[in-house]
C-alpha cells in the first residue's frame, strides 16, 4: 500500500469543478420594492390581509403533462401571479439577487455567466403543495430553477429534490425577517413541495439561463472518481487491519487555497478544494472512513550563513534578513490541529503529528513559501540559524475502525480524558463487560498501552503521580485485568515510565491479579527499572511488603532479589551517567525503604544488603546516607532486627571515633595553610594563614587577582572572612581570620552525640 498516497492524490487532482445538483442557503435581505397589480405595494414580512388580497388577484398554478398544460389541485395546489403583473424594484434587491446568484453558481458548480429571468410569483396557503415533477424548459438556455422565499410566516412545505439515486430535503423557512431563503436545482431534477401546514409562503421563481451558444451547464459528476476512491480506501482499511502490513495510519491531502483558522470549515472551501472535499466525503462514507478538515503546521529550523557585505558605515548596524541564506534544515516537525468535522460538530482531537508517509502525494509540502521566516546572527560558538513556519489546510481521513489509533497520536493529554469519559459513562450505565462502552474503552486502552513508550517523559524525577496513575485507576475501575497486566508489563519494560507517586496505584493494581502473576510482574517491574529509578523501586518494594505482598500473598522474594542485584557497588565500575532525568544516586530514604521491605520479606536478604552497603562506603556514605537512614529506621519496628545490627554498629563506631577526637578552640591566629594553588598571590595568602600573630591581611590588586584569591579561600574552606574596600584604585580585598573550622567541628560533635543516643548507643555527653 506504499503507493496509496500517490493514487489518492492522482484521483483527487482530476476533481477540479465544485458543485452539486442543488444549492440552498440564507442571505441577508435588502428588501425589494414589490408591487402587484390589483394589490399594490407588498409589505414584508407578508401580512395575512395582503396574502388574501394576492389570492384574489392570482390564478391556480397549472402543471405540464406532455404537450398539455393542466390545472389539477390533486397534483398541484398553489396560486400564481404572472411576471407582467409583478414589478420588483430597488437597488437593494439587485445586490441581494446578485449575492444569491453568486452562492447558487458556487453551489451548482457553474463558472460561466448566469442570468436570472423572473418567471412568476407563487403564493402557497395552508394545504398548498406540488407533487413530484420535473421542470420543462421555459426559455432558451435554461438549465436550472431558482426559488427565493420572501419573508412570510408558514410551516411545512419542505422542498424535496432528487437527482439519480440521491435526495435532499430543504427547509426554506427564514427564521429572521431580515433574511431570505433560497434554493436552486438543475432542471432535470425531480422535485416536489410538501404541503404547507399553516400560514402563507410567498416565493419568487426564476429561470436560470446561460446565454449564448454552447453546452448547458450540468451537475458535476465524479461517480467514477468516487468509486475509485471508495475502492482504494476500502483496500487501505483492510490492510491496516492486518498488523503485519506497513500502511499509513491516516491520509492527508493538502488543499490549494489558503485558509485562516477562523474561516476554516467545509462550507468555506473554495473551487477545487470544495470539489475534492465533496467527492472524498462521499467516498469516505462508502468506505466507512472518517473525514476531517485540519490545518497543517510545518516548523523547520537549521543552519544559515550571512551573505551580506559589511561596509564601514554599516559596521555597527543590524544585518537584514535578506542578507542570510539557508544552508541546511536540521529539524522539521509537522502537526495537524484546528480540526473541523463535516457536520460542524466539535472534535476531540488535539495536535497530532504527521508522518511523511501520510502525505498525498509524499512531496505535497515541497517548494512551499513559508508564512514566517526568521534568521538569527551567529552568537558565541553557534553559527547563524533560521526558523520558519508553513501552514496549509488539508483533508484528513482514516478508517472509522482505526479512530482510537489516530486518537492516540494526539497524546495522553487527549486520550486520558477521553478514556475517563468512557469509563464514567460505563460505570453510570450499570452494564457489564459486554457493553459497547466497555468494549470501546478496552480497545482504546490497548492502543494507549502500545504507544505509551515515548509519551510519558521523565516521570522518574517526580514524586507526584504521573499519567501512569490515571491509567491504572481507570483500568481498575473498568476491572480490565487483561489491560492491567499489559500495562504493568509495559511499566516493567523500563525507561522510567512511572514515578514514586504511582506506587500506590501499582500496588492496588497488582492486588487485583492472581498471586503468582502479580509476583512475577513485581519482579519484572523492579528488574526493569531499578538501574534508572532506584529510589522509586525501593519505595515500591516497601509498599508491597507493607501491604502483605502482591495478589494477596504473592511471593516478593523475586522482586527483592532483583533490587539487591541492582544495588550500586564499586564507584570505579559504576555505569556511565544516563540522561539528566534519571537519578541513580543512593539516598538515605532508599536505604530505609530497602531495609524495611527486606526485613519483612526475607531477613537473609536484608543481611546480604547490609553487607553490600558496608563493603562500599564510598557509595553508601556514612554521614550522608547510612547514619540518617539508621536514625529514621530506629523509629521502625524492625530497628532491632538482627540483620540491621551490623549497620547500626558501623554507624555508632563512626560517630564515636569522631567524638573521641580532641576539640578545642584555636589558641592563636595560625590557621590551616595548605592551598590548592601555589601562585605568588596564593603563596602570600598561605603565609598569612600560617602566621600566628596576624589576624588580617589587606590584598590590594586588580579585580581578576582579587577574585582568584577569593576563589582559593572558598575552595580550601579557609577560616577567613573576606570583604572589599573600594577606597582608592585598585580596590583592596580585606581578609580576616575566624574560627569557622572549630565552629563546624563543635556543631558536628553536638549532632554526633544526639545521633549516638538516637541509635541506642547510650549517653556520651
XYZ file of C-alpha atoms in Angstrom:
765
model
C 0.000 0.000 0.000
C 3.010 2.294 -0.267
C 1.502 3.897 -3.396
C -1.859 4.775 -1.842
C -0.747 8.352 -1.184
C 0.126 8.853 -4.842
C -3.017 7.081 -6.061
C -5.353 9.111 -3.867
C -3.709 12.388 -4.912
C -3.829 11.405 -8.599
C -7.584 10.763 -8.425
C -8.392 13.918 -6.470
C -6.398 16.169 -8.792
C -8.868 15.276 -11.575
C -11.699 16.697 -9.455
C -11.497 20.368 -10.349
C -15.064 21.625 -10.542
C -17.041 22.035 -7.338
C -20.788 21.904 -7.037
C -23.811 19.647 -6.728
C -27.259 19.214 -8.265
C -28.717 21.705 -5.774
C -27.735 24.761 -3.777
C -29.529 26.423 -0.874
C -28.971 28.859 1.947
C -29.915 32.031 3.766
C -28.709 35.503 2.918
C -29.243 38.970 4.334
C -32.183 40.666 2.635
C -32.051 44.151 1.257
C -35.818 44.284 0.807
C -37.192 44.955 -2.683
C -39.975 47.315 -3.642
C -42.502 44.616 -4.592
C -45.697 45.767 -6.285
C -48.519 43.574 -7.689
C -51.286 44.814 -9.984
C -54.614 44.905 -8.183
C -52.947 44.723 -4.752
C -50.318 47.472 -4.690
C -47.172 47.658 -2.598
C -46.469 44.401 -0.727
C -45.211 44.707 2.835
C -42.577 42.277 4.041
C -42.869 40.135 6.060
C -46.101 39.252 4.264
C -49.240 40.230 6.174
C -52.206 37.779 6.228
C -54.509 40.536 4.879
C -52.306 41.123 1.851
C -51.905 37.355 1.373
C -55.655 37.091 0.925
C -55.582 40.039 -1.497
C -52.890 38.244 -3.510
C -55.051 35.112 -3.656
C -57.860 37.224 -5.087
C -55.522 38.607 -7.772
C -53.930 35.235 -8.574
C -54.916 32.147 -10.502
C -54.436 28.484 -9.872
C -50.956 27.378 -10.964
C -51.010 24.761 -13.747
C -48.546 21.954 -14.441
C -47.303 20.355 -17.627
C -48.135 16.841 -18.800
C -46.567 16.076 -22.140
C -47.642 18.828 -24.512
C -50.563 19.795 -22.267
C -50.815 22.401 -19.550
C -53.339 21.356 -16.916
C -54.839 22.635 -13.690
C -55.482 19.863 -11.183
C -55.425 20.616 -7.441
C -54.810 16.915 -6.811
C -51.390 17.356 -8.443
C -50.583 20.995 -7.788
C -52.378 23.261 -5.346
C -50.889 26.751 -5.282
C -51.513 30.288 -6.601
C -49.512 32.113 -9.247
C -49.181 35.657 -10.499
C -47.507 36.215 -13.869
C -44.447 38.408 -14.408
C -46.409 41.042 -16.292
C -48.396 41.744 -13.109
C -45.352 41.998 -10.811
C -42.737 44.737 -10.512
C -39.586 44.179 -8.410
C -37.508 47.324 -7.995
C -34.857 48.838 -5.762
C -31.023 48.859 -5.819
C -31.005 46.846 -2.595
C -32.803 43.966 -4.262
C -30.364 43.958 -7.177
C -27.492 43.483 -4.721
C -29.403 40.752 -2.854
C -30.198 38.863 -6.059
C -26.581 39.186 -7.224
C -25.347 37.709 -3.923
C -27.834 34.845 -4.238
C -26.653 34.097 -7.777
C -23.039 34.010 -6.594
C -23.913 31.435 -3.934
C -26.007 29.440 -6.379
C -23.275 29.326 -9.025
C -20.764 28.136 -6.441
C -23.206 25.535 -5.166
C -24.146 24.250 -8.632
C -20.578 24.339 -9.891
C -21.269 26.823 -12.687
C -18.370 29.052 -13.710
C -19.961 30.721 -16.772
C -22.037 33.925 -16.503
C -25.623 33.170 -15.462
C -28.781 35.227 -15.880
C -31.824 35.017 -13.622
C -35.080 35.531 -15.557
C -38.122 36.246 -13.383
C -40.768 33.625 -14.179
C -43.626 34.069 -11.715
C -44.714 34.888 -8.182
C -46.118 31.907 -6.226
C -48.282 32.059 -3.136
C -48.743 28.931 -1.027
C -51.557 28.952 1.527
C -52.467 26.251 4.035
C -52.718 22.891 2.239
C -50.785 24.035 -0.843
C -48.331 21.562 -2.368
C -46.810 20.430 -5.651
C -46.443 16.725 -6.408
C -43.236 15.177 -7.728
C -42.344 16.526 -11.213
C -39.595 17.856 -13.478
C -39.464 21.410 -14.815
C -39.763 21.911 -18.558
C -37.526 24.297 -20.483
C -39.306 27.611 -20.224
C -36.719 29.751 -22.044
C -33.733 29.187 -24.359
C -30.599 28.346 -22.380
C -32.492 27.458 -19.201
C -30.615 24.888 -17.152
C -31.924 25.365 -13.569
C -34.666 26.842 -11.416
C -34.170 29.324 -8.567
C -36.707 29.668 -5.725
C -36.453 32.745 -3.478
C -38.771 32.652 -0.455
C -39.557 36.165 0.767
C -40.136 36.773 4.490
C -43.533 35.210 5.275
C -44.843 33.110 8.157
C -45.611 29.460 7.370
C -44.879 25.917 8.475
C -44.315 22.771 6.431
C -43.687 22.996 2.712
C -40.236 21.386 2.598
C -38.720 21.099 -0.879
C -37.612 17.591 -1.903
C -35.092 17.408 -4.766
C -33.924 14.128 -6.335
C -31.090 13.512 -8.751
C -30.259 9.952 -9.800
C -30.103 7.980 -6.550
C -29.726 10.983 -4.224
C -32.359 13.081 -2.474
C -32.196 16.214 -0.315
C -34.871 17.779 1.868
C -34.611 21.580 2.031
C -36.353 23.706 4.647
C -36.992 27.112 3.074
C -38.062 28.956 6.210
C -36.157 32.107 7.041
C -36.004 32.295 10.856
C -35.241 36.028 10.751
C -37.336 38.589 8.785
C -34.077 40.238 7.717
C -33.004 37.093 5.839
C -34.225 35.453 2.654
C -34.107 31.701 1.980
C -33.249 30.378 -1.458
C -32.830 27.089 -3.299
C -31.720 26.243 -6.819
C -31.613 22.924 -8.653
C -30.869 21.668 -12.145
C -33.868 21.408 -14.480
C -33.589 17.648 -14.891
C -34.057 17.068 -11.149
C -37.312 15.573 -9.912
C -38.699 17.732 -7.106
C -41.806 18.290 -5.060
C -43.159 20.717 -2.462
C -44.680 19.108 0.625
C -47.952 20.554 1.955
C -47.961 23.863 3.800
C -49.377 23.095 7.249
C -50.098 26.687 8.332
C -49.675 30.299 7.212
C -48.623 31.653 3.818
C -45.419 31.372 1.768
C -44.526 33.958 -0.857
C -41.872 32.861 -3.370
C -40.201 34.372 -6.427
C -39.434 31.841 -9.165
C -36.558 32.464 -11.597
C -35.336 30.585 -14.631
C -31.526 30.353 -14.575
C -30.116 30.827 -18.082
C -26.696 30.565 -19.592
C -26.764 32.994 -22.513
C -25.060 32.326 -25.801
C -24.341 29.134 -27.727
C -22.691 26.091 -26.251
C -23.487 23.232 -23.962
C -25.672 23.974 -20.993
C -24.224 23.513 -17.501
C -24.866 20.158 -15.908
C -24.385 18.897 -12.362
C -20.735 17.883 -11.919
C -20.464 14.113 -11.827
C -17.479 12.356 -10.324
C -19.067 8.951 -9.988
C -16.001 7.219 -11.445
C -13.571 9.046 -9.154
C -15.833 8.421 -6.172
C -15.958 4.690 -6.923
C -12.168 4.541 -7.393
C -11.593 6.388 -4.130
C -14.031 4.184 -2.223
C -12.305 1.020 -3.508
C -8.884 2.454 -2.679
C -9.953 3.392 0.860
C -11.580 0.005 1.450
C -8.361 -1.789 0.438
C -6.338 0.533 2.684
C -8.662 -0.115 5.613
C -8.367 -3.873 5.077
C -4.562 -3.639 5.030
C -4.491 -1.612 8.247
C -6.469 -4.339 9.983
C -3.511 -6.674 9.317
C -0.870 -5.897 11.908
C 1.979 -7.071 9.650
C 1.233 -4.548 6.880
C 3.137 -1.259 6.867
C 0.452 1.226 5.818
C -0.037 4.873 6.866
C -2.446 5.310 9.777
C -4.084 8.329 8.148
C -4.085 10.047 4.755
C -3.546 13.790 4.365
C -4.421 15.691 1.184
C -3.235 19.349 1.351
C -5.582 21.860 -0.258
C -4.772 24.553 -2.801
C -6.202 27.676 -1.201
C -5.061 29.403 1.980
C -7.479 29.460 4.933
C -7.121 31.133 8.310
C -8.113 29.184 11.450
C -11.156 31.436 11.830
C -12.537 30.674 8.357
C -11.606 27.008 8.181
C -14.658 24.849 7.564
C -16.151 22.565 4.937
C -18.662 25.263 3.977
C -15.892 27.801 3.342
C -13.808 25.714 0.934
C -13.204 27.236 -2.479
C -13.012 25.953 -6.032
C -11.235 22.638 -6.485
C -10.867 22.299 -2.705
C -14.634 22.206 -2.320
C -14.915 19.709 -5.183
C -12.300 17.379 -3.688
C -13.935 17.579 -0.265
C -17.363 16.692 -1.672
C -16.083 13.675 -3.618
C -13.876 12.477 -0.779
C -16.738 12.861 1.695
C -18.950 10.541 -0.362
C -16.124 8.037 -0.922
C -15.173 8.059 2.769
C -18.761 7.365 3.750
C -18.931 4.435 1.331
C -15.629 3.044 2.663
C -16.590 3.581 6.337
C -13.869 6.183 6.867
C -13.846 9.389 8.919
C -13.091 12.639 7.098
C -11.857 15.819 8.806
C -10.534 19.194 7.785
C -7.437 20.455 9.620
C -4.534 22.872 9.440
C -1.037 21.511 8.806
C 1.770 23.397 10.531
C 5.340 22.756 9.426
C 8.106 24.076 11.648
C 11.670 23.956 10.357
C 14.958 25.156 11.768
C 18.530 24.805 10.693
C 21.836 26.444 9.852
C 22.316 29.556 7.748
C 25.112 31.811 6.586
C 25.474 35.551 6.294
C 25.827 36.573 2.637
C 25.772 40.365 3.002
C 28.810 42.659 2.700
C 29.699 44.806 5.681
C 30.965 48.254 4.807
C 32.497 50.705 7.234
C 29.345 52.774 7.611
C 27.253 49.650 8.392
C 29.725 48.049 10.752
C 27.513 48.512 13.790
C 24.109 48.150 12.128
C 21.895 45.069 12.340
C 22.003 42.891 9.183
C 18.814 42.478 7.154
C 17.177 39.052 6.924
C 17.574 39.037 3.137
C 21.340 39.043 3.710
C 21.160 35.489 5.086
C 20.889 32.223 3.191
C 19.708 28.828 4.376
C 22.349 26.083 4.431
C 20.632 23.007 5.852
C 17.367 22.019 7.542
C 18.347 20.314 10.799
C 14.960 19.869 12.445
C 11.459 19.525 10.988
C 8.168 18.968 12.791
C 4.765 18.620 11.093
C 1.478 18.519 13.006
C -2.277 18.797 12.435
C -4.575 20.973 14.529
C -7.770 23.091 14.353
C -9.909 20.093 13.435
C -13.258 20.517 11.670
C -15.854 17.805 11.055
C -18.168 17.749 8.009
C -21.237 18.023 10.266
C -19.815 21.020 12.120
C -19.742 19.192 15.461
C -16.732 19.809 17.757
C -13.801 17.419 17.534
C -11.968 15.873 20.492
C -8.698 15.733 18.551
C -5.755 17.853 19.603
C -2.405 18.316 17.936
C -1.436 15.175 16.026
C 1.967 14.643 14.401
C 2.240 13.954 10.680
C 4.397 11.260 9.125
C 5.996 11.804 5.732
C 4.355 8.584 4.516
C 0.885 10.039 5.184
C 1.032 12.992 2.776
C -0.820 12.677 -0.534
C 1.359 12.885 -2.563
C 4.538 12.485 -0.461
C 6.037 15.711 -1.889
C 2.873 17.741 -1.291
C 4.621 20.153 1.080
C 7.751 20.672 -1.013
C 8.502 24.082 -2.538
C 6.034 25.939 -0.297
C 6.524 29.591 0.501
C 6.897 29.996 4.283
C 4.321 32.033 6.175
C 7.025 33.198 8.591
C 10.807 33.060 8.353
C 13.400 34.479 10.733
C 17.204 34.403 10.598
C 19.461 34.768 13.638
C 23.038 36.004 13.685
C 25.892 33.848 14.884
C 26.459 34.037 18.646
C 29.403 32.561 20.546
C 30.097 29.061 19.290
C 26.765 28.921 17.445
C 26.624 29.841 13.777
C 23.820 31.699 12.052
C 20.467 29.908 12.085
C 16.939 30.180 10.786
C 13.393 29.273 11.840
C 10.372 29.177 9.559
C 6.759 28.063 9.596
C 4.383 26.884 6.858
C 0.603 26.497 7.203
C -1.751 24.690 4.857
C -5.286 23.359 5.111
C -5.755 19.659 4.413
C -8.361 16.941 4.194
C -7.537 14.122 6.610
C -9.137 10.697 6.730
C -8.714 7.323 8.393
C -10.780 4.122 8.643
C -13.510 4.565 11.235
C -12.399 1.382 12.962
C -8.946 2.974 13.450
C -10.234 6.066 15.237
C -8.646 5.121 18.558
C -5.288 4.502 16.892
C -5.403 8.018 15.431
C -6.672 9.488 18.692
C -3.612 8.058 20.457
C -1.393 10.107 18.171
C -2.768 13.203 19.926
C -1.072 12.054 23.131
C -2.118 11.368 26.704
C -3.479 14.881 27.192
C -6.318 13.866 24.834
C -6.639 10.112 25.310
C -6.770 10.040 29.109
C -9.761 12.445 29.361
C -11.476 10.533 26.546
C -10.931 7.218 28.356
C -12.110 8.767 31.626
C -15.344 9.843 29.933
C -15.906 6.355 28.501
C -15.258 4.819 31.914
C -17.612 7.197 33.699
C -20.386 6.550 31.197
C -19.901 2.789 31.509
C -19.983 2.933 35.313
C -23.135 5.078 35.224
C -24.829 2.704 32.791
C -24.584 -0.259 35.155
C -23.797 -2.510 32.184
C -21.362 -5.441 32.201
C -18.209 -6.107 30.174
C -20.203 -6.992 27.058
C -21.479 -3.427 26.624
C -20.325 -1.250 23.724
C -18.918 1.383 26.090
C -16.722 -1.145 27.894
C -15.512 -2.668 24.639
C -14.624 0.791 23.301
C -12.707 1.566 26.492
C -10.946 -1.797 26.245
C -9.931 -1.102 22.639
C -8.720 2.423 23.417
C -6.657 1.121 26.337
C -4.942 -1.331 24.007
C -3.866 1.456 21.655
C -2.749 3.675 24.536
C -0.634 0.944 26.102
C 1.018 0.010 22.812
C 2.015 3.659 22.249
C 2.838 4.507 25.891
C 6.615 4.481 25.364
C 7.695 7.938 24.279
C 4.600 9.720 25.637
C 5.415 9.729 29.368
C 8.523 11.906 29.648
C 10.862 11.958 32.652
C 8.365 10.808 35.325
C 11.072 9.120 37.426
C 12.241 12.558 38.632
C 8.832 13.336 40.083
C 7.319 12.272 43.385
C 3.774 13.221 42.397
C 1.634 10.726 40.459
C 2.224 10.665 36.726
C -0.126 9.719 33.894
C 0.516 6.097 34.844
C -1.633 6.526 37.972
C -4.515 7.948 35.934
C -4.285 4.991 33.563
C -4.121 2.428 36.354
C -7.081 3.923 38.211
C -9.212 3.829 35.055
C -8.210 0.220 34.361
C -9.051 -0.689 37.947
C -12.462 0.973 37.608
C -13.035 -0.931 34.375
C -11.883 -4.156 36.065
C -9.967 -4.830 32.852
C -7.421 -7.361 34.119
C -6.143 -8.109 30.628
C -5.172 -4.494 30.023
C -3.924 -4.132 33.615
C -1.499 -6.969 33.053
C -0.416 -5.469 29.715
C 0.115 -2.011 31.214
C 2.089 -3.323 34.197
C 4.227 -5.274 31.716
C 4.775 -2.004 29.821
C 5.942 -0.341 33.036
C 8.174 -3.356 33.659
C 9.868 -2.752 30.308
C 11.761 0.103 31.947
C 12.843 3.545 30.685
C 11.438 5.242 33.778
C 7.777 5.072 32.818
C 6.480 5.632 36.340
C 7.148 7.891 39.307
C 7.162 7.328 43.045
C 3.678 8.814 43.241
C 2.418 5.952 41.055
C 3.407 3.233 43.513
C 0.107 3.233 45.433
C -1.811 2.639 42.198
C 0.631 -0.092 41.133
C 0.191 -1.877 44.485
C -3.589 -1.634 44.126
C -3.452 -2.953 40.547
C -1.217 -5.894 41.459
C -3.661 -6.780 44.219
C -6.349 -7.498 41.592
C -4.253 -10.104 39.784
C -3.535 -13.733 40.577
C -0.772 -14.003 43.222
C 1.705 -15.815 41.000
C 1.179 -13.365 38.118
C 1.383 -10.381 40.473
C 4.649 -11.671 41.965
C 6.153 -12.164 38.510
C 5.128 -8.668 37.398
C 6.531 -7.164 40.608
C 9.869 -8.781 39.895
C 9.794 -7.590 36.275
C 8.952 -4.004 37.271
C 11.822 -3.824 39.763
C 14.308 -5.575 37.456
C 13.349 -3.360 34.505
C 13.560 -0.032 36.346
C 15.993 -0.334 39.258
C 19.022 0.647 37.188
C 17.490 4.030 36.314
C 14.921 4.571 39.108
C 16.455 3.042 42.239
C 14.542 5.239 44.706
C 11.202 4.554 43.026
C 11.743 0.787 43.024
C 12.813 0.783 46.663
C 9.682 2.663 47.636
C 7.521 0.279 45.570
C 9.028 -2.767 47.250
C 8.453 -1.230 50.685
C 4.795 -0.518 49.872
C 4.271 -4.027 48.511
C 5.845 -5.564 51.605
C 3.755 -3.390 53.930
C 0.573 -4.429 52.081
C 1.309 -8.112 52.594
C 2.596 -8.797 49.102
C 1.059 -8.662 45.640
C -2.066 -10.577 44.803
C -2.930 -11.410 48.432
C 0.099 -13.343 49.495
C 2.231 -13.386 46.373
C 5.941 -14.019 46.970
C 8.083 -10.866 46.878
C 11.449 -12.593 47.114
C 11.923 -12.382 43.352
C 11.359 -8.623 43.358
C 13.591 -8.205 46.422
C 16.394 -10.226 44.818
C 16.119 -8.159 41.629
C 16.513 -4.950 43.641
C 19.533 -6.286 45.550
C 21.167 -7.339 42.290
C 20.731 -3.769 41.013
C 22.348 -2.154 44.074
C 25.250 0.105 43.085
C 28.635 -1.003 44.388
C 32.178 -0.112 43.412
C 32.091 3.514 42.222
C 35.011 2.763 39.895
C 32.761 0.427 37.923
C 29.592 2.485 38.029
C 27.695 2.714 34.710
C 28.082 5.825 32.623
C 25.895 8.744 33.532
C 22.468 8.358 31.914
C 20.014 11.050 30.829
C 19.680 14.026 33.153
C 16.244 12.899 34.336
C 17.490 9.529 35.589
C 18.562 9.572 39.250
C 20.980 6.761 40.131
C 22.312 8.224 43.386
C 21.786 6.445 46.707
C 19.858 8.385 49.345
C 19.076 7.614 52.961
C 15.378 7.148 52.283
C 16.161 4.390 49.799
C 18.140 2.525 52.466
C 15.216 2.937 54.860
C 12.686 1.610 52.297
C 15.010 -1.227 51.300
C 15.660 -2.495 54.816
C 12.029 -2.194 55.917
C 10.983 -4.215 52.856
C 13.705 -6.864 53.106
C 13.206 -7.484 56.827
C 9.541 -8.220 56.119
C 10.230 -10.335 53.032
C 13.346 -12.327 53.982
C 15.838 -11.378 56.777
C 18.631 -13.208 54.953
C 18.210 -10.854 52.002
C 18.384 -7.948 54.436
C 21.699 -9.302 55.830
C 23.031 -9.566 52.283
C 22.047 -5.972 51.500
C 23.631 -4.635 54.710
C 26.876 -6.440 53.963
C 26.887 -4.992 50.436
C 26.424 -1.440 51.714
C 29.197 -1.742 54.284
C 31.540 -3.104 51.597
C 31.289 0.091 49.507
C 31.494 3.092 51.901
C 32.258 5.475 49.028
C 28.850 4.708 47.526
C 26.931 4.320 50.796
C 28.465 7.232 52.665
C 28.121 7.053 56.433
C 27.294 10.699 57.095
C 25.167 11.383 54.002
C 23.317 8.044 53.695
C 23.678 5.421 56.406
C 23.534 7.472 59.614
C 20.383 9.414 58.509
C 18.811 6.119 57.380
C 19.549 4.429 60.733
C 18.219 7.447 62.602
C 14.895 7.139 60.742
C 14.928 3.347 60.901
C 15.268 3.497 64.690
C 11.633 4.617 64.819
C 10.526 1.475 62.985
C 9.594 -1.881 64.460
C 12.431 -3.516 62.548
C 15.127 -1.379 64.197
C 16.132 -4.331 66.444
C 16.163 -6.922 63.677
C 19.450 -8.897 63.750
C 20.027 -8.154 60.067
C 20.169 -4.417 60.811
C 22.584 -4.677 63.770
C 25.855 -4.596 61.728
C 24.743 -1.368 60.033
C 23.876 0.246 63.360
C 27.196 -0.873 64.859
C 29.134 0.587 61.934
C 27.317 3.933 62.274
C 27.937 4.046 66.042
C 31.627 3.218 65.598
C 31.966 6.009 63.035
C 30.267 8.538 65.320
C 32.229 7.528 68.432
C 35.528 7.762 66.586
C 34.804 11.322 65.580
C 33.507 12.232 69.041
C 36.728 10.946 70.585
C 38.888 13.374 68.616
C 40.117 16.307 70.792
C 38.185 19.523 70.303
C 39.409 22.923 71.477
C 39.242 26.441 70.061
C 42.450 27.781 68.430
C 44.871 29.365 70.898
C 46.437 31.805 68.387
C 45.770 33.133 64.836
C 47.529 30.402 62.894
C 45.190 28.500 60.559
C 45.439 25.612 58.114
C 47.567 26.925 55.257
C 47.706 24.139 52.657
C 46.127 25.562 49.497
C 45.293 24.072 46.069
C 47.076 26.903 44.238
C 50.796 27.862 44.502
C 50.774 31.168 42.572
C 52.533 34.130 44.189
C 49.319 35.695 45.467
C 48.113 32.405 46.964
C 51.606 31.923 48.470
C 51.130 35.258 50.239
C 47.737 34.006 51.430
C 49.336 30.762 52.721
C 51.956 32.698 54.694
C 49.240 34.887 56.172
C 47.249 31.811 57.265
C 50.270 30.217 58.937
C 51.241 33.388 60.845
C 50.057 33.025 64.492
C 50.278 36.783 65.068
C 48.396 38.248 62.099
C 44.603 38.348 62.129
C 44.007 40.460 58.990
C 45.585 40.844 55.550
C 44.905 43.572 53.007
C 45.409 42.434 49.402
C 45.382 45.423 47.014
C 45.124 44.211 43.417
C 43.113 44.346 40.206
C 39.742 42.605 40.114
C 40.917 39.401 38.386
C 43.635 38.785 41.005
C 41.315 39.594 43.926
C 38.702 37.226 42.513
C 41.286 34.432 42.130
C 42.400 34.709 45.762
C 38.802 34.791 46.976
C 38.004 31.613 44.990
C 41.031 29.867 46.532
C 39.747 30.750 50.006
C 36.344 29.289 49.152
C 37.717 26.065 47.618
C 40.049 25.411 50.537
C 37.357 26.281 53.152
C 39.822 28.633 54.830
C 38.906 30.117 58.187
C 38.761 33.599 56.631
C 36.064 36.244 56.157
C 36.517 38.497 53.113
C 35.277 41.953 52.199
C 36.203 44.538 49.570
C 37.462 48.013 50.460
C 36.526 50.217 47.483
C 38.521 53.266 48.552
C 41.206 54.078 46.054
C 42.279 52.187 42.957
C 42.710 49.281 42.671
C 40.338 48.008 45.342
C 41.515 46.047 48.371
C 40.452 42.545 49.409
C 40.380 42.515 53.224
C 40.894 39.018 54.686
C 40.100 38.461 58.381
C 40.674 35.157 60.161
C 37.856 33.394 62.060
C 37.361 30.041 63.819
C 34.885 28.525 61.343
C 36.626 25.108 61.397
C 36.282 24.855 65.140
C 32.647 26.016 64.996
C 31.881 23.393 62.367
C 33.506 20.639 64.414
C 31.717 21.749 67.569
C 28.387 21.697 65.742
C 29.214 18.291 64.253
C 30.108 16.879 67.681
C 26.812 18.060 69.122
C 24.960 16.355 66.297
C 27.070 13.196 66.640
C 26.204 12.972 70.327
C 22.489 13.262 69.508
C 22.803 10.594 66.811
C 24.541 8.176 69.143
C 21.669 8.492 71.573
C 19.083 8.065 68.785
C 20.863 4.938 67.557
C 20.764 3.419 71.019
C 24.445 3.891 71.787
C 23.940 5.478 75.223
C 24.609 8.989 76.583
C 28.091 10.296 75.643
C 27.605 13.879 76.744
